[in-house]
Short mmCIF file of C-alpha atoms and ligand atoms in Angstrom, two decimals:
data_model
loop_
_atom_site.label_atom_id
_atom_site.label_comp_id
_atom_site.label_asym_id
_atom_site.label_seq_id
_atom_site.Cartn_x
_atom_site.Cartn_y
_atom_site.Cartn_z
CA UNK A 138 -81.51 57.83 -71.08
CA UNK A 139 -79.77 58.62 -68.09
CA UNK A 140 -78.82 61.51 -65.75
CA UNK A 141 -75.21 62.13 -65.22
CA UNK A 142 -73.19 64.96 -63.29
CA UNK A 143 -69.80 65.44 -65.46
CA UNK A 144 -67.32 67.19 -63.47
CA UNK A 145 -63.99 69.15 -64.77
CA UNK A 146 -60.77 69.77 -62.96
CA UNK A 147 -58.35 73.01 -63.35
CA UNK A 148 -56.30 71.05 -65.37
CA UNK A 149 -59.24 70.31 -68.04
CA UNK A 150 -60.62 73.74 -67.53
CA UNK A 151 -57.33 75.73 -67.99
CA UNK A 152 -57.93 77.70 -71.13
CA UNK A 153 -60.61 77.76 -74.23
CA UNK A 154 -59.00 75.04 -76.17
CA UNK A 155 -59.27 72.81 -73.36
CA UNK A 156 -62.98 74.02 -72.86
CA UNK A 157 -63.76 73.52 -76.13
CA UNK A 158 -62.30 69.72 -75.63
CA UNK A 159 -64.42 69.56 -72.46
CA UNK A 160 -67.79 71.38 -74.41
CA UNK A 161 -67.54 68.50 -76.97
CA UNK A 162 -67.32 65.39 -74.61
CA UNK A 163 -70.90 67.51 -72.98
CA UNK A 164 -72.09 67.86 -75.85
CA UNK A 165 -71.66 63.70 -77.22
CA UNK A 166 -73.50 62.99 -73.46
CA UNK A 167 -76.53 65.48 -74.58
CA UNK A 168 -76.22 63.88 -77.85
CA UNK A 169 -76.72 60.21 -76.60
CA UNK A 170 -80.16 61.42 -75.17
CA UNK A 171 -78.69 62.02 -71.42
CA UNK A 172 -79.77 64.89 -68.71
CA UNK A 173 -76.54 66.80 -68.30
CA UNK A 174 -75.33 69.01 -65.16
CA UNK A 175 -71.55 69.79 -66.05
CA UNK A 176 -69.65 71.39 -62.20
CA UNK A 177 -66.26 72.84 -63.06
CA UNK A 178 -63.51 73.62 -61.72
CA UNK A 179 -61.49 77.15 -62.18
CA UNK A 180 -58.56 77.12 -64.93
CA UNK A 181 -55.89 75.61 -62.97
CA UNK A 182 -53.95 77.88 -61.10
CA UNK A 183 -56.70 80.73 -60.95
CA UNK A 184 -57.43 80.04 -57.66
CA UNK A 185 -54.06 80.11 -56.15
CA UNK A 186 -53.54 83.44 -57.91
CA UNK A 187 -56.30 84.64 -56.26
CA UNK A 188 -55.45 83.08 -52.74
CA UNK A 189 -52.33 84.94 -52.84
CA UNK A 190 -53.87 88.18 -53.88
CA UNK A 191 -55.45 88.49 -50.58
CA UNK A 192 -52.70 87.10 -49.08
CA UNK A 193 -51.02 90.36 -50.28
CA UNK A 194 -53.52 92.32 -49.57
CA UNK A 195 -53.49 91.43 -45.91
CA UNK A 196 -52.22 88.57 -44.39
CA UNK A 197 -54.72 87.86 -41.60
CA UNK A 198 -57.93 88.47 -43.79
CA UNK A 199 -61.77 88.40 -43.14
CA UNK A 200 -62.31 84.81 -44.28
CA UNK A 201 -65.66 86.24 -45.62
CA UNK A 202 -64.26 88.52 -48.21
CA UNK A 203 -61.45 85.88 -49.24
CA UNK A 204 -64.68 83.37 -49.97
CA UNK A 205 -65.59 86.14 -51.95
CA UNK A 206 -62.19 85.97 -54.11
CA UNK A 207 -61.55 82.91 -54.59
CA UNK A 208 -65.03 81.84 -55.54
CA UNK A 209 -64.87 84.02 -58.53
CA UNK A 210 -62.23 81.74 -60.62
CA UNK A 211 -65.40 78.72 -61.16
CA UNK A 212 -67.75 81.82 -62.48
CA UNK A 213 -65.48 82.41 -65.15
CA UNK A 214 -65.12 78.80 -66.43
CA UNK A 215 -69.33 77.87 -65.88
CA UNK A 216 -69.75 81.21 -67.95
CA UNK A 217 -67.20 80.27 -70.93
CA UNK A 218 -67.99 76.76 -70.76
CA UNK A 219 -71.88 77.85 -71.15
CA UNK A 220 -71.13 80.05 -73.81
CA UNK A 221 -68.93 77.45 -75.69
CA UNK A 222 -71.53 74.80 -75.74
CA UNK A 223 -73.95 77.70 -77.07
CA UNK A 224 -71.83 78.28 -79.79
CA UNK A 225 -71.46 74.23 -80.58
CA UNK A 226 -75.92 74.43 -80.97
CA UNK A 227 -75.70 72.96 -77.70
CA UNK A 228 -78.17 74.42 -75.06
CA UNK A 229 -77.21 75.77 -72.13
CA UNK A 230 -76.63 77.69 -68.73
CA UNK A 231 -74.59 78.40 -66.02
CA UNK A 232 -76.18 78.39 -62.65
CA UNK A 233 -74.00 80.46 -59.56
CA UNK A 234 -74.03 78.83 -56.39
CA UNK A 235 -76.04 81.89 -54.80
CA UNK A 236 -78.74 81.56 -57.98
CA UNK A 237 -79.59 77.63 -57.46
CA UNK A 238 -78.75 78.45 -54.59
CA UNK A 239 -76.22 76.16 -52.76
CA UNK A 240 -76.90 76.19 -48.79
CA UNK A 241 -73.99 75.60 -46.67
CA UNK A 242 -72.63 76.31 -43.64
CA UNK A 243 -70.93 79.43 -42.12
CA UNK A 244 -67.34 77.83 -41.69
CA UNK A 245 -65.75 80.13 -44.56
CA UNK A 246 -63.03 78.78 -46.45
CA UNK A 247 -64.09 75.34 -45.88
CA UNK A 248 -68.36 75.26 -45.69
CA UNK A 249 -70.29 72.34 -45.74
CA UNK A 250 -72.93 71.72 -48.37
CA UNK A 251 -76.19 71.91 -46.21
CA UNK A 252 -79.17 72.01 -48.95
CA UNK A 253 -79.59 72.17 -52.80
CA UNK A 254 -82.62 74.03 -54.29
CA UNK A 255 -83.05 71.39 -57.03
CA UNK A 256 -86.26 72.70 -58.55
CA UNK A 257 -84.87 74.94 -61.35
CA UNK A 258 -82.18 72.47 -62.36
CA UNK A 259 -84.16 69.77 -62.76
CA UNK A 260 -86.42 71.79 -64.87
CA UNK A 261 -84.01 73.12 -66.91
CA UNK A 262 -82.00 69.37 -66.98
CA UNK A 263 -85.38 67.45 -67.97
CA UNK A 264 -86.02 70.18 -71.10
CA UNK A 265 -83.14 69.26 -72.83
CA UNK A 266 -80.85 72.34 -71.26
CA UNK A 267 -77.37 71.49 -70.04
CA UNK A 268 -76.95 72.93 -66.62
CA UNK A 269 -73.64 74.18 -66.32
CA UNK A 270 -72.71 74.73 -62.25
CA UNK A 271 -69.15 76.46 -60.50
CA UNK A 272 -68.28 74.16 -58.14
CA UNK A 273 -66.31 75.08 -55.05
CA UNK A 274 -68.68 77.38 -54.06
CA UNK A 275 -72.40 78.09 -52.37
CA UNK A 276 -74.06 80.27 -50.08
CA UNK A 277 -74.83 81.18 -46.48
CA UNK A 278 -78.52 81.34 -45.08
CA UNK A 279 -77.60 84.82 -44.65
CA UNK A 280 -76.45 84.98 -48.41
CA UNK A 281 -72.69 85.25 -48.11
CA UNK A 282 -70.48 83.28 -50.57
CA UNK A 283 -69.07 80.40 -49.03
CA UNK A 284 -66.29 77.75 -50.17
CA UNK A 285 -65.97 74.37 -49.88
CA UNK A 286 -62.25 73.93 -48.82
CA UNK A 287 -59.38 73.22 -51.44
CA UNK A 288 -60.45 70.87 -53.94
CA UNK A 289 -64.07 71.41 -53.24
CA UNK A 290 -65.46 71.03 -56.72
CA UNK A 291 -65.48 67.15 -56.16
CA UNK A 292 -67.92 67.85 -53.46
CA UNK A 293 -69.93 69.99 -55.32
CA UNK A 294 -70.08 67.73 -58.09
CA UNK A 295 -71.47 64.74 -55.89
CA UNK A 296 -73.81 66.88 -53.98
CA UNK A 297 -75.47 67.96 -57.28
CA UNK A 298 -75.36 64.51 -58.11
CA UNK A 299 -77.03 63.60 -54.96
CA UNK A 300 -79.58 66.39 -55.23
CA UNK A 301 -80.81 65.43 -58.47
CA UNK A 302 -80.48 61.79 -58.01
CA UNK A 303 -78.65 61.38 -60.95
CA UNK A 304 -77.55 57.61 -62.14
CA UNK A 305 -73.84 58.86 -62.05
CA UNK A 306 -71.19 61.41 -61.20
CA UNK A 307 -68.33 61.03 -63.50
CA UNK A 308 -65.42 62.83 -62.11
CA UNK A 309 -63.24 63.84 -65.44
CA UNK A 310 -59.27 64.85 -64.67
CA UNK A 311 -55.43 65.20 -65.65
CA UNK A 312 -55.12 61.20 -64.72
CA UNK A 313 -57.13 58.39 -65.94
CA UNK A 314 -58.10 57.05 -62.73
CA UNK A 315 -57.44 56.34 -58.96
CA UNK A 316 -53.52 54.49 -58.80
CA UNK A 317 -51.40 52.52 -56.05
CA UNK A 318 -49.92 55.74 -55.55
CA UNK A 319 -49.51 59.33 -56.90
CA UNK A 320 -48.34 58.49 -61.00
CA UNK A 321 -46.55 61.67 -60.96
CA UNK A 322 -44.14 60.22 -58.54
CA UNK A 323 -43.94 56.55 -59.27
CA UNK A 324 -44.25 55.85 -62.77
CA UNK A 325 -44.70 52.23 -62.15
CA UNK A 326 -48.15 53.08 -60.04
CA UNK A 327 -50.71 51.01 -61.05
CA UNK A 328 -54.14 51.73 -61.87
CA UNK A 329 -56.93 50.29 -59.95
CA UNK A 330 -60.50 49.55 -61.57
CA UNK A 331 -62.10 49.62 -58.64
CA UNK A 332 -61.86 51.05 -55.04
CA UNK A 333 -63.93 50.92 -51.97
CA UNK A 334 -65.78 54.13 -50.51
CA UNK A 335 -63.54 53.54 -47.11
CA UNK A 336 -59.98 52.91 -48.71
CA UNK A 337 -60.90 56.12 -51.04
CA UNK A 338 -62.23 58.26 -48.27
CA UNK A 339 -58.66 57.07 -46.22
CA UNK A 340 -56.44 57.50 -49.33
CA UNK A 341 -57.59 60.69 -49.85
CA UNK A 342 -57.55 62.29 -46.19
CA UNK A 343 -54.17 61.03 -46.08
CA UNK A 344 -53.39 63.23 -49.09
CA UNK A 345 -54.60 61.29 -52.28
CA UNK A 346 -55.89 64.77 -53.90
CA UNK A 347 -57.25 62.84 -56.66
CA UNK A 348 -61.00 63.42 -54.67
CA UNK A 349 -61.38 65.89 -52.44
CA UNK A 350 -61.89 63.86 -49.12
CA UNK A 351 -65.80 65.28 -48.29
CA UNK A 352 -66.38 64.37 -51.73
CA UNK A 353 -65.98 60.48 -51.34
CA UNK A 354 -67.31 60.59 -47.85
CA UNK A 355 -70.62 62.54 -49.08
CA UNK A 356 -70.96 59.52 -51.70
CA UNK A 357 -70.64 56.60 -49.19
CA UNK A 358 -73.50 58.56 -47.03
CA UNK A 359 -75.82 59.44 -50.74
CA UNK A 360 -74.64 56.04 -52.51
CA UNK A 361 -73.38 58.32 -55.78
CA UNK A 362 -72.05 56.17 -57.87
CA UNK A 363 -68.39 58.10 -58.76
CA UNK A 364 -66.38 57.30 -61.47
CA UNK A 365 -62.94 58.79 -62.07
CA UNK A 366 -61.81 59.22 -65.68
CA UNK A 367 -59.33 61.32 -67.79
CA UNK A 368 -60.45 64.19 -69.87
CA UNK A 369 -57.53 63.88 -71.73
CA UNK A 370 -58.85 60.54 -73.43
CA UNK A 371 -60.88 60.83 -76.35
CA UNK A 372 -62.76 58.19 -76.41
CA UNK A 373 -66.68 57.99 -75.30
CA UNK A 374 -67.49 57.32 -71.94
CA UNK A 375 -68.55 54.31 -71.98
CA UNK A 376 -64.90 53.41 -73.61
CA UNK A 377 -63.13 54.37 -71.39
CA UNK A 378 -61.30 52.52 -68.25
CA UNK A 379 -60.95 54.86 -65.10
CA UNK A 380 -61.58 53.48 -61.42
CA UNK A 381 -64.93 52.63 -60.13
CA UNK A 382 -65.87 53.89 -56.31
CA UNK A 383 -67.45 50.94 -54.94
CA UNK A 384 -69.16 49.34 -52.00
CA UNK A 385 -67.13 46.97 -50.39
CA UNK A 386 -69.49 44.33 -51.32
CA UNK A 387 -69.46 45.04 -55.21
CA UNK A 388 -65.46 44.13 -55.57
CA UNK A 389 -65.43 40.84 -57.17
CA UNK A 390 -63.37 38.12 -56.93
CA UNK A 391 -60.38 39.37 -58.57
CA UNK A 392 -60.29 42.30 -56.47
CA UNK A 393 -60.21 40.01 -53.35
CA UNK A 394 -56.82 38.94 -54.75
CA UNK A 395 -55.28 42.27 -55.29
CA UNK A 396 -52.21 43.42 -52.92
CA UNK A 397 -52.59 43.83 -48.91
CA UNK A 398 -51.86 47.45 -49.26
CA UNK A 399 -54.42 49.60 -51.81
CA UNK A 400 -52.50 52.74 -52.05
CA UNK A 401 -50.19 54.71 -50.61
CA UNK A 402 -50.44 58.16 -50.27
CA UNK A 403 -47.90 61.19 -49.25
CA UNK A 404 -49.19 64.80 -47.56
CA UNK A 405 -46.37 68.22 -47.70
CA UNK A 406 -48.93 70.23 -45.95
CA UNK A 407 -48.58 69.18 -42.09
CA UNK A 408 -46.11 70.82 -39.64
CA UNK A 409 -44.59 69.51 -36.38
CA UNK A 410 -45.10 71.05 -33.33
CA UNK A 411 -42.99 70.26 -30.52
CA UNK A 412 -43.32 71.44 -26.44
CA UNK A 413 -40.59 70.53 -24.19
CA UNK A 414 -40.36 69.71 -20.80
CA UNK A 415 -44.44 69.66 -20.44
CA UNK A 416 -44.70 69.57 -16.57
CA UNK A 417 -45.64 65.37 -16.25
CA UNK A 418 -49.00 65.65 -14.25
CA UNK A 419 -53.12 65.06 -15.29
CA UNK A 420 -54.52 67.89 -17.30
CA UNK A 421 -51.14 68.72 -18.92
CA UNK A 422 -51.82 67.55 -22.32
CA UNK A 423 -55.40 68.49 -21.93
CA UNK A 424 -53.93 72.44 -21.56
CA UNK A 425 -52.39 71.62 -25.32
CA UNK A 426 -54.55 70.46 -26.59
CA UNK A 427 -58.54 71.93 -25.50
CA UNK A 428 -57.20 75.61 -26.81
CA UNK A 429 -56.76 74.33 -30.29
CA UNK A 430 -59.76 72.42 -30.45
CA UNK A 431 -61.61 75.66 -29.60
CA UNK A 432 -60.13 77.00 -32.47
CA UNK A 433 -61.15 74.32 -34.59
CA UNK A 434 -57.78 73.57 -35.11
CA UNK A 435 -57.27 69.65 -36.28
CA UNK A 436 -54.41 67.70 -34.17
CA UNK A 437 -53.08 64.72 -35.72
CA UNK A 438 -50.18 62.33 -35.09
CA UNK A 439 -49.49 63.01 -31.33
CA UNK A 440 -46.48 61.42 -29.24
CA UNK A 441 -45.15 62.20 -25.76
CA UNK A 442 -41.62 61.23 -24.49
CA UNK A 443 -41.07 59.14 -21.93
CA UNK A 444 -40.73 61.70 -18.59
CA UNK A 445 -37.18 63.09 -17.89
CA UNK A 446 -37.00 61.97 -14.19
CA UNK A 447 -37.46 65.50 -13.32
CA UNK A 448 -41.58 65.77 -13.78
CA UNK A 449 -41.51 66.91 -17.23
CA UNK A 450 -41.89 65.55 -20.71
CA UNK A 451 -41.95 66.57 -24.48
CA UNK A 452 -44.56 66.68 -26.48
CA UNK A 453 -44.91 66.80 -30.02
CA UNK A 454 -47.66 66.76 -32.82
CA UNK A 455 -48.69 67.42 -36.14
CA UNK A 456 -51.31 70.28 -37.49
CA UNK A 457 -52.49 71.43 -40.62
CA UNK A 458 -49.41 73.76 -42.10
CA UNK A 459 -51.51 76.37 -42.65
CA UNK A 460 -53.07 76.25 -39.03
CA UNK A 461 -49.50 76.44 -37.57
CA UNK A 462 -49.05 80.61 -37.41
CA UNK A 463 -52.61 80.24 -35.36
CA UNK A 464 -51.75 77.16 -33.46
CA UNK A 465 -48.08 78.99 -32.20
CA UNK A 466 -49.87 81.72 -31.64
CA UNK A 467 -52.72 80.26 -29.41
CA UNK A 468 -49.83 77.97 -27.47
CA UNK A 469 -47.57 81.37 -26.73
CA UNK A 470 -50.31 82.74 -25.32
CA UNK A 471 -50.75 79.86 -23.10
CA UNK A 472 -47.51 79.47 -22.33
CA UNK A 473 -48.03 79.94 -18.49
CA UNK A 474 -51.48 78.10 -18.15
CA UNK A 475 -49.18 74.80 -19.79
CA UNK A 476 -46.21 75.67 -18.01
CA UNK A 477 -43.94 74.22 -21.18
CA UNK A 478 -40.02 75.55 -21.68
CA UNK A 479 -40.00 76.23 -25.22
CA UNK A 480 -42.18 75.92 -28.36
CA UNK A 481 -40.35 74.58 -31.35
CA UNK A 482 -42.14 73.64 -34.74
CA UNK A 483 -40.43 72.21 -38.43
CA UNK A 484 -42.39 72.72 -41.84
CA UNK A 485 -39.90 70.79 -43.95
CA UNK A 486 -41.85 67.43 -42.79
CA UNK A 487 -44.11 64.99 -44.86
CA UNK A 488 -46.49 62.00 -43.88
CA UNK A 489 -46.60 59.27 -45.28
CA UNK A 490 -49.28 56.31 -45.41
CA UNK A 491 -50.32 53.10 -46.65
CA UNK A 492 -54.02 52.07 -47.01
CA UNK A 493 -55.67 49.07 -47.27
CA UNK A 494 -59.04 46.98 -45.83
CA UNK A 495 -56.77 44.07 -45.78
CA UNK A 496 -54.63 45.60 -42.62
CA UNK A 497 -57.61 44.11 -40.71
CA UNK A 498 -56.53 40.41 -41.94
CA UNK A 499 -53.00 40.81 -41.70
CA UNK A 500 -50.12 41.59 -39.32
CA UNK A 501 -47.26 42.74 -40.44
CA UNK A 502 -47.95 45.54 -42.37
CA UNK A 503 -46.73 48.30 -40.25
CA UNK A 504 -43.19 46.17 -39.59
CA UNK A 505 -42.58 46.52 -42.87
CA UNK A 506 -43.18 49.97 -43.25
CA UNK A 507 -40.40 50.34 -40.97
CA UNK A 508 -38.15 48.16 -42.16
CA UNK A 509 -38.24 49.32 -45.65
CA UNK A 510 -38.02 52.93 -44.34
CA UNK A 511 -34.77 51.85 -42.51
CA UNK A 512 -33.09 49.98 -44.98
CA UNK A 513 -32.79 53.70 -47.02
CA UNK A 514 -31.88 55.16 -44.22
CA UNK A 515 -35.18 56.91 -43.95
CA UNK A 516 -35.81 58.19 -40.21
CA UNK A 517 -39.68 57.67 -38.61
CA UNK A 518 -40.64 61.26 -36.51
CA UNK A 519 -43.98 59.79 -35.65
CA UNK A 520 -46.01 56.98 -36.33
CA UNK A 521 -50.47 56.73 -36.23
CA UNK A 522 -52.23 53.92 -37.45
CA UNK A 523 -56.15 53.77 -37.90
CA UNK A 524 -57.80 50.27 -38.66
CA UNK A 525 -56.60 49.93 -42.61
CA UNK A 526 -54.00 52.61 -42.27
CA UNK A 527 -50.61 53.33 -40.94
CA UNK A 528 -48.85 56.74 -41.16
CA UNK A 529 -45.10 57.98 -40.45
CA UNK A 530 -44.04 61.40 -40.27
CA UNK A 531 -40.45 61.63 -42.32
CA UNK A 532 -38.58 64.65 -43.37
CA UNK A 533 -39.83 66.50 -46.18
CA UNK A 534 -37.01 65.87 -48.92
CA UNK A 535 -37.13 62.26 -48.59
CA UNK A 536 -41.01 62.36 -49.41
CA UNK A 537 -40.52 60.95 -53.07
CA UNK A 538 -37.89 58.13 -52.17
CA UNK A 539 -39.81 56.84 -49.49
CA UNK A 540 -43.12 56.57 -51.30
CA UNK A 541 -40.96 54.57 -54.01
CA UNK A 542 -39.52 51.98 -51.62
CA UNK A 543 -42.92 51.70 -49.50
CA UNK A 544 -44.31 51.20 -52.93
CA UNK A 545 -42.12 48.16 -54.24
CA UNK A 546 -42.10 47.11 -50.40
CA UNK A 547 -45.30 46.10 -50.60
CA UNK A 548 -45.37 44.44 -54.30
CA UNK A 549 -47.11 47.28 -55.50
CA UNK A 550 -45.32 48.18 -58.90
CA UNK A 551 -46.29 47.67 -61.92
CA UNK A 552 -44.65 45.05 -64.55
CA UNK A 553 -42.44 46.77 -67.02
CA UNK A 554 -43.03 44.73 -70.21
CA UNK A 555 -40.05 43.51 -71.64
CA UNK A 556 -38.64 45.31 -74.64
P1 ADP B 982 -58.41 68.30 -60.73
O1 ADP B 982 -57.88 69.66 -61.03
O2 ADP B 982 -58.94 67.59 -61.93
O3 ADP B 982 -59.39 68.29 -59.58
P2 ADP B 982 -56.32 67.37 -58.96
O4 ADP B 982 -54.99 67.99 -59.23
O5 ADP B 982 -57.11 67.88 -57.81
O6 ADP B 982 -57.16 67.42 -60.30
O7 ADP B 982 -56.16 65.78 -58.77
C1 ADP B 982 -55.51 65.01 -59.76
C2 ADP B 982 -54.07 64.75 -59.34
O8 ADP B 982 -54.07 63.92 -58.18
C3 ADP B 982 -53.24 63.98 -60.32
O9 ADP B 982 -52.67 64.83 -61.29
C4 ADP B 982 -52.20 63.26 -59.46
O10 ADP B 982 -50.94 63.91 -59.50
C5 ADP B 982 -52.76 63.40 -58.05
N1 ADP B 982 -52.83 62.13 -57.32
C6 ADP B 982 -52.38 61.94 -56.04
N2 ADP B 982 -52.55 60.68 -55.66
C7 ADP B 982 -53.11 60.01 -56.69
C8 ADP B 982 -53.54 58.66 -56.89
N3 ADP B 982 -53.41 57.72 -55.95
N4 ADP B 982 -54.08 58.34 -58.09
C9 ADP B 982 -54.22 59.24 -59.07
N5 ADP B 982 -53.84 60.55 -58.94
C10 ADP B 982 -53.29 60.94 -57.76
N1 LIG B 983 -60.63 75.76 -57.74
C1 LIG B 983 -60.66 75.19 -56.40
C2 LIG B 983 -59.26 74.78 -55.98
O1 LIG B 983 -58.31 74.96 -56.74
C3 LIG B 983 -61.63 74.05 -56.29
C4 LIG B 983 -61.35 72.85 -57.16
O2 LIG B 983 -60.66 72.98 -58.18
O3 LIG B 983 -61.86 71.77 -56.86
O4 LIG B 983 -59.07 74.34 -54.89
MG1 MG B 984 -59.12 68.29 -57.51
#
């Protein structure tokens, strides 16, 4: 007997056929003697419905009351799901974030797990009960709803997992595992059986949505074992091949073999910022910069010209696209304290960036990032590189052809087998 988390994306969530789909791969799980806690996500598309209603309702809202929203799309699929596993003789509860409860932070929109009351679930787990949890969202010590950031449910699933110490946290989804790249944009991306904690927690900050990036980070720290498979697959658990998180020290020799590169990975959602003729002296870029860190605003792929020969210099970066009506705003407003000429940003860009612990072995790997890049014609905006990571910004519409030629670039595609 074991104790497993089993946790549901939008995709496997969206609708009572698919719940009923997800209720019976529970229900095999309770059936093969194991201590169940199920964390789904909402149906998908729920919660960008009700992002944009209060979007529409005002555009600069109380984050509190938009936690309060879009937390309610995971109470309607923990309730159904519940009540579908009733109806299957299964038994079963949901359990709200504010009723286990789920501690987190204050930051709204994007809290951090900070404490899970355990005592109930375990309880409930150990008597045979499945436990069925919303993920996504928690509570404040002050008992405000809180949520978890985009694709939070991952996190909520391993930090149940991590609470109840359970022997594994099988993440179930609309893929069958963790691939070279994106399979929705490179059919010949191929899957991986196993990946380490670091290249997942890099693959997916750089925009591999397949885990939400806490989620894989909050693993390495607990040592949850995560497991991503497809829902879509009907075979038993056990049966079925999705990709192994790992510790670097648990990839065996055939792994050791693999490709330089691990992934590559693409990201819509930044926006360039760009300040020209910066006045060239100390404490310039700190005036850019220290107001949006204030803000909690996250800078990331920086570059400054070369100076003009008359004391002043552009300056351009990347932030989160939906930081940039804040960021402008906080930069207009120091306009004078900077002393810049104009304030120019561009939404229609994309990052791009390969991953891999074997950058630390090699050279090379960024030179042929560029070279690739140039051979299609593909112009570089801005470049960062971290220890097993390289990243270019490119512009938006040649997002898909670039990750295609960085992907057979690096001898990443799969073998078509011959007719
Ligand atoms: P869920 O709703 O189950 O949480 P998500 O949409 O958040 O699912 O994540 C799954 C999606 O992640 C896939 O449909 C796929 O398009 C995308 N994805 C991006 N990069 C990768 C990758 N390297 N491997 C697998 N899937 C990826
Ligand atoms: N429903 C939330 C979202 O769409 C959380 C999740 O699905 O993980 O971002
Ligand atoms: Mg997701």
């Amino acid at each position: 007997m074991a104790r497993i988390v089993m946790k549901f994306g939008g995709t496997s969530m969206a609708g009572t056929e698919r719940i009923r789909v997800v209720a019976a791969r529970v229900k095999r799980e309770v059936d093969a003697g194991h201590e169940v806690a199920v964390v789904v996500s909402a149906m998908a598309g729920d919660t960008d419905r009700l992002v944009n209603f209060c979007r529409e309702a005002a555009p600069l809202h109380d984050p509190k009351e938009y936690d309060v929203v879009v937390a309610a799309g995971e109470q309607i699929t923990s309730g159904l799901l519940a009540i579908t596993l009733q109806a299957m003789g299964v038994r079963a509860r949901s359990w709200l974030g504010w009723q286990l409860p789920i501690r987190t932070s204050d930051a709204h929109s994007s809290a951090r797990i900070e404490d899970i009351d355990t005592s109930g679930l375990i309880a409930a787990m150990s008597s045979g009960e499945v436990a069925v949890i919303p993920g996504f969202q928690g509570m404040t010590a002050d008992d405000r709803v809180t949520t978890l950031g985009r694709g939070g449910s991952d996190t909520s699933a391993v930090a149940v997992a991590a609470a109840v110490k359970a022997d594994r946290c099988d993440i179930y989804t609309d893929v069958d595992g963790v691939y070279t790249t994106d399979p929705r944009i490179v059919p010949r991306a191929r899957k991986l059986a196993k990946v380490t904690y670091e290249e997942m927690l890099e693959l997916a900050s750089v925009g591999a949505k397949v885990l939400q990036t806490r989620s894989v980070g909050l693993a390495m720290k607990e040592n949850v074992r995560i497991q991503v498979l497809s829902s879509f697959d009907d075979r038993d658990s056990a049966d079925l091949p999705g990709t192994m998180i790992v510790g670097d020290d648990e990839l065996g020799v055939e792994d050791m073999e693999r490709q330089l590169i691990t992934g590559i990975a693409h990201d819509k959602n930044e926006a360039k910022v760009t300040l020209t003729r910066v006045p060239d002296k100390p404490g310039a870029v700190a005036s850019i910069f220290s107001p949006l860190a204030e803000a909690s605003i996250n800078v990331d792929m920086i570059i400054q010209n070369i100076s003009h020969g008359t004391g002043s210099t552009d300056v351009t970066f990347t932030v989160p696209g939906a930081e940039l009506a804040r960021s402008l705003d906080l930069l207009g407003k120091a306009k004078e304290a900077i002393g810049y000429e104009s304030l120019v940003h561009d939404t229609k860009v994309a990052k791009i960036s390969v991953v891999g612990v074997g950058m630390r072995s090699h050279a090379g790997v960024a030179s042929t990032m560029f070279s690739a890049l140039a051979q299609r014609g593909i112009n570089i905006q801005a470049i960062t590189t971290s220890e097993i990571k390289v990243s270019v910004l490119i512009d938006e519409d040649e997002t898909e052809l670039a990750v295609r030629v960085l992907h057979t670039a690096y001898g990443l595609d799969a073998e078509v087998e011959a007719a």
